[in-house]
Amino acid sequence: MTGDQRIENGGGREEMVRIQIASRDIADVRVLAAMRKVPRELFVRPEDHRAAFYDGPLPIGCGQTISQPYIVAYMTELLKIGEGDRVLEIGTGCGYQTAVLAELADRVHTIEIIPELSDRARETLTGMGYSNIEFRTGDGSEGWPEAEPFDAIIVTAAPGQVPPALKAQLAGGGRLVIPVGTSTQYIHRIVRRGEEFDDEGLIAVRFVPLTGGAE
Ligand code: SAH
């Protein structure tokens, strides 16, 4: 088979999940199934189709990137999304992570600050038939107050500090997964317990900065 045929019949995705994700430390079967299903190749620029399953980030235009497949899986697993959950995503980008979330949750609200990316993601995802995603163009650091509370919140750009509004919009037991820091960043998972928040610092990562109010 040629590379292109493999991509068309989903073989590229199967290999991506097996080699880069399942054989590392991601075991959540729902996350693995969602990543086998979502056609990652349709979210990258046409000239990058062959590189869609590369084990690293890729440019998506406007100076932004689509995250490495492993990082998408890692952050999604930490969110522990249930079928009935309502999810907020800050940093829609190309919409790939959004699609993975939409496979797992009841409803996804997603916010992107760059209008061109927000519009393109909406077009891609609507064209694929997703009907459980709400889009907003703007600064996500204030969250989406009209739609709170959320069972899970994921941020895919890094602020220096966790925006307080995002913690406030978590439901009881809700999970916030977010890269935090300027030069050195770590993924944090924050879990709401009543008015208390458990905060775990996890792996070191490199994301684009969260721009706008929370810089
Ligand atoms: N999950 C995306 C990651 C894109 S990179 C994907 O896999 O494609 C991070 C995105 O966050 C960029 O598109 C950037 O424009 C966006 N972003 C940065 N600051 C933001 C803010 N304050 N509010 C909303 N989106 C923001």
PDB file of C-alpha atoms and ligand atoms in Angstrom:
ATOM      1  CA  MET A   1       0.000   0.000   0.000  1.00  0.00           C
ATOM      2  CA  THR A   2       1.173   3.524  -0.608  1.00  0.00           C
ATOM      3  CA  GLY A   3       1.264   6.029   2.215  1.00  0.00           C
ATOM      4  CA  ASP A   4      -1.761   7.815   0.805  1.00  0.00           C
ATOM      5  CA  GLN A   5      -3.853   4.633   0.620  1.00  0.00           C
ATOM      6  CA  ARG A   6      -2.899   3.815   4.191  1.00  0.00           C
ATOM      7  CA  ILE A   7      -4.070   7.247   5.272  1.00  0.00           C
ATOM      8  CA  GLU A   8      -7.335   6.893   3.362  1.00  0.00           C
ATOM      9  CA  ASN A   9      -8.270   3.574   4.921  1.00  0.00           C
ATOM     10  CA  GLY A  10      -7.357   4.635   8.430  1.00  0.00           C
ATOM     11  CA  GLY A  11      -4.175   2.530   8.663  1.00  0.00           C
ATOM     12  CA  GLY A  12      -2.146   5.590   9.541  1.00  0.00           C
ATOM     13  CA  ARG A  13      -4.347   6.264  12.526  1.00  0.00           C
ATOM     14  CA  GLU A  14      -4.230   2.664  13.708  1.00  0.00           C
ATOM     15  CA  GLU A  15      -0.424   2.728  13.654  1.00  0.00           C
ATOM     16  CA  MET A  16      -0.320   6.143  15.305  1.00  0.00           C
ATOM     17  CA  VAL A  17      -2.450   4.912  18.213  1.00  0.00           C
ATOM     18  CA  ARG A  18      -0.554   1.620  18.582  1.00  0.00           C
ATOM     19  CA  ILE A  19       2.998   2.925  18.354  1.00  0.00           C
ATOM     20  CA  GLN A  20       2.815   6.420  19.799  1.00  0.00           C
ATOM     21  CA  ILE A  21       0.001   6.162  22.323  1.00  0.00           C
ATOM     22  CA  ALA A  22      -1.041   2.683  23.538  1.00  0.00           C
ATOM     23  CA  SER A  23       2.546   1.410  23.747  1.00  0.00           C
ATOM     24  CA  ARG A  24       3.475   4.398  25.905  1.00  0.00           C
ATOM     25  CA  ASP A  25       1.208   4.734  28.919  1.00  0.00           C
ATOM     26  CA  ILE A  26      -2.293   5.564  27.660  1.00  0.00           C
ATOM     27  CA  ALA A  27      -4.749   2.796  28.582  1.00  0.00           C
ATOM     28  CA  ASP A  28      -8.194   4.443  28.522  1.00  0.00           C
ATOM     29  CA  VAL A  29     -10.050   2.437  25.867  1.00  0.00           C
ATOM     30  CA  ARG A  30     -12.523   5.229  25.071  1.00  0.00           C
ATOM     31  CA  VAL A  31      -9.672   7.675  24.416  1.00  0.00           C
ATOM     32  CA  LEU A  32      -7.853   5.156  22.203  1.00  0.00           C
ATOM     33  CA  ALA A  33     -11.061   4.425  20.249  1.00  0.00           C
ATOM     34  CA  ALA A  34     -11.780   8.137  19.718  1.00  0.00           C
ATOM     35  CA  MET A  35      -8.270   8.698  18.386  1.00  0.00           C
ATOM     36  CA  ARG A  36      -8.591   5.735  16.027  1.00  0.00           C
ATOM     37  CA  LYS A  37     -11.839   7.189  14.740  1.00  0.00           C
ATOM     38  CA  VAL A  38     -11.137  10.925  14.249  1.00  0.00           C
ATOM     39  CA  PRO A  39      -9.458  11.523  10.837  1.00  0.00           C
ATOM     40  CA  ARG A  40      -6.455  13.592  12.004  1.00  0.00           C
ATOM     41  CA  GLU A  41      -5.305  13.959   8.394  1.00  0.00           C
ATOM     42  CA  LEU A  42      -8.312  16.207   7.660  1.00  0.00           C
ATOM     43  CA  PHE A  43      -7.253  18.754  10.282  1.00  0.00           C
ATOM     44  CA  VAL A  44      -3.745  19.497   9.000  1.00  0.00           C
ATOM     45  CA  ARG A  45      -2.903  21.666   5.990  1.00  0.00           C
ATOM     46  CA  PRO A  46      -3.220  19.797   2.660  1.00  0.00           C
ATOM     47  CA  GLU A  47       0.575  19.904   2.169  1.00  0.00           C
ATOM     48  CA  ASP A  48       1.007  18.157   5.539  1.00  0.00           C
ATOM     49  CA  HIS A  49      -1.423  15.249   4.889  1.00  0.00           C
ATOM     50  CA  ARG A  50       1.455  12.774   4.678  1.00  0.00           C
ATOM     51  CA  ALA A  51       2.881  14.072   7.953  1.00  0.00           C
ATOM     52  CA  ALA A  52      -0.481  13.980   9.773  1.00  0.00           C
ATOM     53  CA  PHE A  53       0.593  11.063  11.982  1.00  0.00           C
ATOM     54  CA  TYR A  54       4.056  12.437  12.776  1.00  0.00           C
ATOM     55  CA  ASP A  55       4.976  12.010  16.447  1.00  0.00           C
ATOM     56  CA  GLY A  56       5.147  15.747  17.161  1.00  0.00           C
ATOM     57  CA  PRO A  57       3.302  19.043  16.663  1.00  0.00           C
ATOM     58  CA  LEU A  58       2.674  20.462  13.146  1.00  0.00           C
ATOM     59  CA  PRO A  59       1.996  24.030  11.958  1.00  0.00           C
ATOM     60  CA  ILE A  60      -1.662  24.869  11.211  1.00  0.00           C
ATOM     61  CA  GLY A  61      -1.167  28.481  10.052  1.00  0.00           C
ATOM     62  CA  CYS A  62      -1.442  31.782  11.952  1.00  0.00           C
ATOM     63  CA  GLY A  63       1.731  30.848  13.885  1.00  0.00           C
ATOM     64  CA  GLN A  64      -0.148  28.083  15.778  1.00  0.00           C
ATOM     65  CA  THR A  65       0.281  24.302  15.924  1.00  0.00           C
ATOM     66  CA  ILE A  66      -1.767  21.109  16.173  1.00  0.00           C
ATOM     67  CA  SER A  67      -0.537  19.259  19.270  1.00  0.00           C
ATOM     68  CA  GLN A  68       1.449  16.011  19.152  1.00  0.00           C
ATOM     69  CA  PRO A  69      -0.945  12.996  19.104  1.00  0.00           C
ATOM     70  CA  TYR A  70       0.506  11.659  22.372  1.00  0.00           C
ATOM     71  CA  ILE A  71      -0.131  14.974  24.168  1.00  0.00           C
ATOM     72  CA  VAL A  72      -3.748  15.022  22.919  1.00  0.00           C
ATOM     73  CA  ALA A  73      -4.209  11.484  24.291  1.00  0.00           C
ATOM     74  CA  TYR A  74      -2.423  12.273  27.569  1.00  0.00           C
ATOM     75  CA  MET A  75      -4.478  15.386  28.318  1.00  0.00           C
ATOM     76  CA  THR A  76      -7.738  13.751  27.223  1.00  0.00           C
ATOM     77  CA  GLU A  77      -7.137  10.744  29.485  1.00  0.00           C
ATOM     78  CA  LEU A  78      -6.531  13.080  32.445  1.00  0.00           C
ATOM     79  CA  LEU A  79      -9.937  14.708  31.833  1.00  0.00           C
ATOM     80  CA  LYS A  80     -11.758  11.395  32.600  1.00  0.00           C
ATOM     81  CA  ILE A  81     -14.679  12.338  30.339  1.00  0.00           C
ATOM     82  CA  GLY A  82     -17.965  10.486  30.814  1.00  0.00           C
ATOM     83  CA  GLU A  83     -20.644  10.145  28.109  1.00  0.00           C
ATOM     84  CA  GLY A  84     -22.948  12.667  29.784  1.00  0.00           C
ATOM     85  CA  ASP A  85     -20.245  15.274  30.441  1.00  0.00           C
ATOM     86  CA  ARG A  86     -20.187  18.915  29.376  1.00  0.00           C
ATOM     87  CA  VAL A  87     -16.717  20.013  28.330  1.00  0.00           C
ATOM     88  CA  LEU A  88     -15.070  23.414  27.762  1.00  0.00           C
ATOM     89  CA  GLU A  89     -12.004  23.718  25.519  1.00  0.00           C
ATOM     90  CA  ILE A  90      -9.853  26.876  25.331  1.00  0.00           C
ATOM     91  CA  GLY A  91      -7.733  27.033  22.136  1.00  0.00           C
ATOM     92  CA  THR A  92      -9.762  25.350  19.363  1.00  0.00           C
ATOM     93  CA  GLY A  93      -6.883  25.678  16.881  1.00  0.00           C
ATOM     94  CA  CYS A  94      -7.570  23.348  13.967  1.00  0.00           C
ATOM     95  CA  GLY A  95     -10.309  21.537  15.909  1.00  0.00           C
ATOM     96  CA  TYR A  96      -8.665  18.099  16.146  1.00  0.00           C
ATOM     97  CA  GLN A  97      -8.721  17.959  19.957  1.00  0.00           C
ATOM     98  CA  THR A  98     -12.293  19.318  19.784  1.00  0.00           C
ATOM     99  CA  ALA A  99     -13.359  16.316  17.666  1.00  0.00           C
ATOM    100  CA  VAL A 100     -11.760  13.867  20.110  1.00  0.00           C
ATOM    101  CA  LEU A 101     -13.652  15.561  22.969  1.00  0.00           C
ATOM    102  CA  ALA A 102     -16.913  15.533  20.969  1.00  0.00           C
ATOM    103  CA  GLU A 103     -16.563  11.738  20.522  1.00  0.00           C
ATOM    104  CA  LEU A 104     -16.370  11.266  24.290  1.00  0.00           C
ATOM    105  CA  ALA A 105     -18.668  13.902  25.812  1.00  0.00           C
ATOM    106  CA  ASP A 106     -22.306  14.952  25.562  1.00  0.00           C
ATOM    107  CA  ARG A 107     -21.499  18.551  24.604  1.00  0.00           C
ATOM    108  CA  VAL A 108     -18.332  20.561  23.895  1.00  0.00           C
ATOM    109  CA  HIS A 109     -17.989  24.346  24.127  1.00  0.00           C
ATOM    110  CA  THR A 110     -14.821  25.583  22.413  1.00  0.00           C
ATOM    111  CA  ILE A 111     -13.226  29.062  22.292  1.00  0.00           C
ATOM    112  CA  GLU A 112     -10.517  30.277  19.878  1.00  0.00           C
ATOM    113  CA  ILE A 113      -9.019  33.777  19.872  1.00  0.00           C
ATOM    114  CA  ILE A 114      -7.938  33.846  16.174  1.00  0.00           C
ATOM    115  CA  PRO A 115     -11.071  34.293  14.008  1.00  0.00           C
ATOM    116  CA  GLU A 116      -9.537  32.592  10.945  1.00  0.00           C
ATOM    117  CA  LEU A 117      -8.781  29.411  12.927  1.00  0.00           C
ATOM    118  CA  SER A 118     -12.142  29.449  14.702  1.00  0.00           C
ATOM    119  CA  ASP A 119     -13.996  29.764  11.381  1.00  0.00           C
ATOM    120  CA  ARG A 120     -11.922  27.029   9.737  1.00  0.00           C
ATOM    121  CA  ALA A 121     -12.416  24.626  12.660  1.00  0.00           C
ATOM    122  CA  ARG A 122     -16.158  25.256  12.657  1.00  0.00           C
ATOM    123  CA  GLU A 123     -16.290  24.497   8.931  1.00  0.00           C
ATOM    124  CA  THR A 124     -14.207  21.313   9.263  1.00  0.00           C
ATOM    125  CA  LEU A 125     -16.149  19.938  12.233  1.00  0.00           C
ATOM    126  CA  THR A 126     -19.595  20.862  10.940  1.00  0.00           C
ATOM    127  CA  GLY A 127     -18.654  19.297   7.595  1.00  0.00           C
ATOM    128  CA  MET A 128     -17.795  16.059   9.418  1.00  0.00           C
ATOM    129  CA  GLY A 129     -21.266  16.021  10.938  1.00  0.00           C
ATOM    130  CA  TYR A 130     -20.480  16.924  14.570  1.00  0.00           C
ATOM    131  CA  SER A 131     -23.595  18.511  16.062  1.00  0.00           C
ATOM    132  CA  ASN A 132     -22.607  18.602  19.755  1.00  0.00           C
ATOM    133  CA  ILE A 133     -20.050  21.446  19.533  1.00  0.00           C
ATOM    134  CA  GLU A 134     -20.646  25.146  20.302  1.00  0.00           C
ATOM    135  CA  PHE A 135     -18.049  27.571  18.902  1.00  0.00           C
ATOM    136  CA  ARG A 136     -17.018  30.990  20.155  1.00  0.00           C
ATOM    137  CA  THR A 137     -14.383  33.389  18.833  1.00  0.00           C
ATOM    138  CA  GLY A 138     -12.644  35.384  21.584  1.00  0.00           C
ATOM    139  CA  ASP A 139     -10.448  35.261  24.669  1.00  0.00           C
ATOM    140  CA  GLY A 140     -11.061  32.028  26.551  1.00  0.00           C
ATOM    141  CA  SER A 141      -9.354  33.061  29.773  1.00  0.00           C
ATOM    142  CA  GLU A 142     -12.711  34.175  31.184  1.00  0.00           C
ATOM    143  CA  GLY A 143     -14.246  30.817  30.260  1.00  0.00           C
ATOM    144  CA  TRP A 144     -17.870  30.624  29.046  1.00  0.00           C
ATOM    145  CA  PRO A 145     -19.920  31.920  32.008  1.00  0.00           C
ATOM    146  CA  GLU A 146     -23.328  31.406  30.347  1.00  0.00           C
ATOM    147  CA  ALA A 147     -22.676  27.688  29.914  1.00  0.00           C
ATOM    148  CA  GLU A 148     -21.045  26.749  33.232  1.00  0.00           C
ATOM    149  CA  PRO A 149     -20.587  24.489  35.146  1.00  0.00           C
ATOM    150  CA  PHE A 150     -18.355  22.107  33.188  1.00  0.00           C
ATOM    151  CA  ASP A 151     -17.399  18.558  34.145  1.00  0.00           C
ATOM    152  CA  ALA A 152     -14.092  18.958  32.308  1.00  0.00           C
ATOM    153  CA  ILE A 153     -12.081  21.932  31.030  1.00  0.00           C
ATOM    154  CA  ILE A 154      -9.008  21.648  28.785  1.00  0.00           C
ATOM    155  CA  VAL A 155      -6.698  24.506  27.853  1.00  0.00           C
ATOM    156  CA  THR A 156      -4.282  23.975  24.946  1.00  0.00           C
ATOM    157  CA  ALA A 157      -2.278  27.204  25.260  1.00  0.00           C
ATOM    158  CA  ALA A 158      -0.185  28.075  28.317  1.00  0.00           C
ATOM    159  CA  PRO A 159      -0.936  30.934  30.738  1.00  0.00           C
ATOM    160  CA  GLY A 160       1.614  32.050  33.374  1.00  0.00           C
ATOM    161  CA  GLN A 161      -0.989  31.308  36.070  1.00  0.00           C
ATOM    162  CA  VAL A 162      -4.256  29.367  36.072  1.00  0.00           C
ATOM    163  CA  PRO A 163      -7.087  31.802  35.147  1.00  0.00           C
ATOM    164  CA  PRO A 164      -9.379  31.933  38.231  1.00  0.00           C
ATOM    165  CA  ALA A 165     -12.538  32.022  36.059  1.00  0.00           C
ATOM    166  CA  LEU A 166     -11.769  28.533  34.733  1.00  0.00           C
ATOM    167  CA  LYS A 167     -11.535  27.021  38.218  1.00  0.00           C
ATOM    168  CA  ALA A 168     -14.758  28.806  39.171  1.00  0.00           C
ATOM    169  CA  GLN A 169     -16.590  27.253  36.185  1.00  0.00           C
ATOM    170  CA  LEU A 170     -15.787  23.649  37.190  1.00  0.00           C
ATOM    171  CA  ALA A 171     -18.652  21.510  38.507  1.00  0.00           C
ATOM    172  CA  GLY A 172     -18.139  19.597  41.770  1.00  0.00           C
ATOM    173  CA  GLY A 173     -15.680  16.805  40.968  1.00  0.00           C
ATOM    174  CA  GLY A 174     -14.810  18.620  37.699  1.00  0.00           C
ATOM    175  CA  ARG A 175     -11.317  18.348  36.153  1.00  0.00           C
ATOM    176  CA  LEU A 176      -9.235  21.180  34.631  1.00  0.00           C
ATOM    177  CA  VAL A 177      -6.204  20.110  32.559  1.00  0.00           C
ATOM    178  CA  ILE A 178      -3.925  22.999  31.624  1.00  0.00           C
ATOM    179  CA  PRO A 179      -0.281  23.735  30.768  1.00  0.00           C
ATOM    180  CA  VAL A 180       1.058  26.414  33.142  1.00  0.00           C
ATOM    181  CA  GLY A 181       4.250  28.459  32.953  1.00  0.00           C
ATOM    182  CA  THR A 182       6.262  30.738  30.723  1.00  0.00           C
ATOM    183  CA  SER A 183       9.686  29.320  29.795  1.00  0.00           C
ATOM    184  CA  THR A 184       9.184  25.996  31.599  1.00  0.00           C
ATOM    185  CA  GLN A 185       5.622  24.694  31.473  1.00  0.00           C
ATOM    186  CA  TYR A 186       4.008  21.768  33.254  1.00  0.00           C
ATOM    187  CA  ILE A 187       0.640  20.147  32.698  1.00  0.00           C
ATOM    188  CA  HIS A 188      -1.506  20.614  35.792  1.00  0.00           C
ATOM    189  CA  ARG A 189      -4.639  18.690  36.663  1.00  0.00           C
ATOM    190  CA  ILE A 190      -6.895  20.571  39.039  1.00  0.00           C
ATOM    191  CA  VAL A 191      -9.890  18.753  40.540  1.00  0.00           C
ATOM    192  CA  ARG A 192     -12.692  20.606  42.301  1.00  0.00           C
ATOM    193  CA  ARG A 193     -13.805  19.274  45.692  1.00  0.00           C
ATOM    194  CA  GLY A 194     -16.533  21.664  46.902  1.00  0.00           C
ATOM    195  CA  GLU A 195     -14.733  24.986  47.302  1.00  0.00           C
ATOM    196  CA  GLU A 196     -11.302  23.294  47.508  1.00  0.00           C
ATOM    197  CA  PHE A 197      -9.100  22.429  44.535  1.00  0.00           C
ATOM    198  CA  ASP A 198      -6.552  19.581  44.357  1.00  0.00           C
ATOM    199  CA  ASP A 199      -3.676  20.617  42.075  1.00  0.00           C
ATOM    200  CA  GLU A 200      -1.172  18.093  40.668  1.00  0.00           C
ATOM    201  CA  GLY A 201       1.815  19.211  38.559  1.00  0.00           C
ATOM    202  CA  LEU A 202       2.621  16.551  35.919  1.00  0.00           C
ATOM    203  CA  ILE A 203       4.856  16.370  32.821  1.00  0.00           C
ATOM    204  CA  ALA A 204       6.895  19.208  31.257  1.00  0.00           C
ATOM    205  CA  VAL A 205       5.488  20.436  27.929  1.00  0.00           C
ATOM    206  CA  ARG A 206       5.792  23.243  25.402  1.00  0.00           C
ATOM    207  CA  PHE A 207       2.613  25.017  24.257  1.00  0.00           C
ATOM    208  CA  VAL A 208       2.050  28.391  22.583  1.00  0.00           C
ATOM    209  CA  PRO A 209       1.248  31.095  25.155  1.00  0.00           C
ATOM    210  CA  LEU A 210      -2.365  31.839  26.112  1.00  0.00           C
ATOM    211  CA  THR A 211      -2.763  35.349  24.757  1.00  0.00           C
ATOM    212  CA  GLY A 212      -5.131  38.031  25.968  1.00  0.00           C
ATOM    213  CA  GLY A 213      -6.203  38.823  29.509  1.00  0.00           C
ATOM    214  CA  ALA A 214      -4.381  35.990  31.247  1.00  0.00           C
ATOM    215  CA  GLU A 215      -0.836  36.644  29.972  1.00  0.00           C
TER     216      GLU A 215
HETATM  217  N1  SAH B   1      -5.977  22.021  20.402  1.00  0.00           N
HETATM  218  C1  SAH B   1      -5.391  22.741  19.306  1.00  0.00           C
HETATM  219  C2  SAH B   1      -4.129  23.448  19.782  1.00  0.00           C
HETATM  220  C3  SAH B   1      -3.900  24.667  19.044  1.00  0.00           C
HETATM  221  S1  SAH B   1      -2.553  25.658  19.663  1.00  0.00           S
HETATM  222  C4  SAH B   1      -5.063  21.816  18.155  1.00  0.00           C
HETATM  223  O1  SAH B   1      -4.675  20.661  18.398  1.00  0.00           O
HETATM  224  O2  SAH B   1      -5.135  22.258  17.003  1.00  0.00           O
HETATM  225  C5  SAH B   1      -3.371  26.687  20.825  1.00  0.00           C
HETATM  226  C6  SAH B   1      -4.499  27.546  20.326  1.00  0.00           C
HETATM  227  O3  SAH B   1      -4.899  28.408  21.400  1.00  0.00           O
HETATM  228  C7  SAH B   1      -4.123  28.472  19.165  1.00  0.00           C
HETATM  229  O4  SAH B   1      -5.013  28.255  18.104  1.00  0.00           O
HETATM  230  C8  SAH B   1      -4.282  29.876  19.754  1.00  0.00           C
HETATM  231  O5  SAH B   1      -4.717  30.828  18.823  1.00  0.00           O
HETATM  232  C9  SAH B   1      -5.302  29.647  20.852  1.00  0.00           C
HETATM  233  N2  SAH B   1      -5.322  30.647  21.927  1.00  0.00           N
HETATM  234  C10 SAH B   1      -4.266  31.318  22.459  1.00  0.00           C
HETATM  235  N3  SAH B   1      -4.694  32.165  23.420  1.00  0.00           N
HETATM  236  C11 SAH B   1      -6.044  32.025  23.501  1.00  0.00           C
HETATM  237  C12 SAH B   1      -7.048  32.632  24.317  1.00  0.00           C
HETATM  238  N4  SAH B   1      -6.765  33.535  25.230  1.00  0.00           N
HETATM  239  N5  SAH B   1      -8.332  32.241  24.135  1.00  0.00           N
HETATM  240  C13 SAH B   1      -8.652  31.302  23.191  1.00  0.00           C
HETATM  241  N6  SAH B   1      -7.753  30.706  22.390  1.00  0.00           N
HETATM  242  C14 SAH B   1      -6.456  31.048  22.540  1.00  0.00           C
END
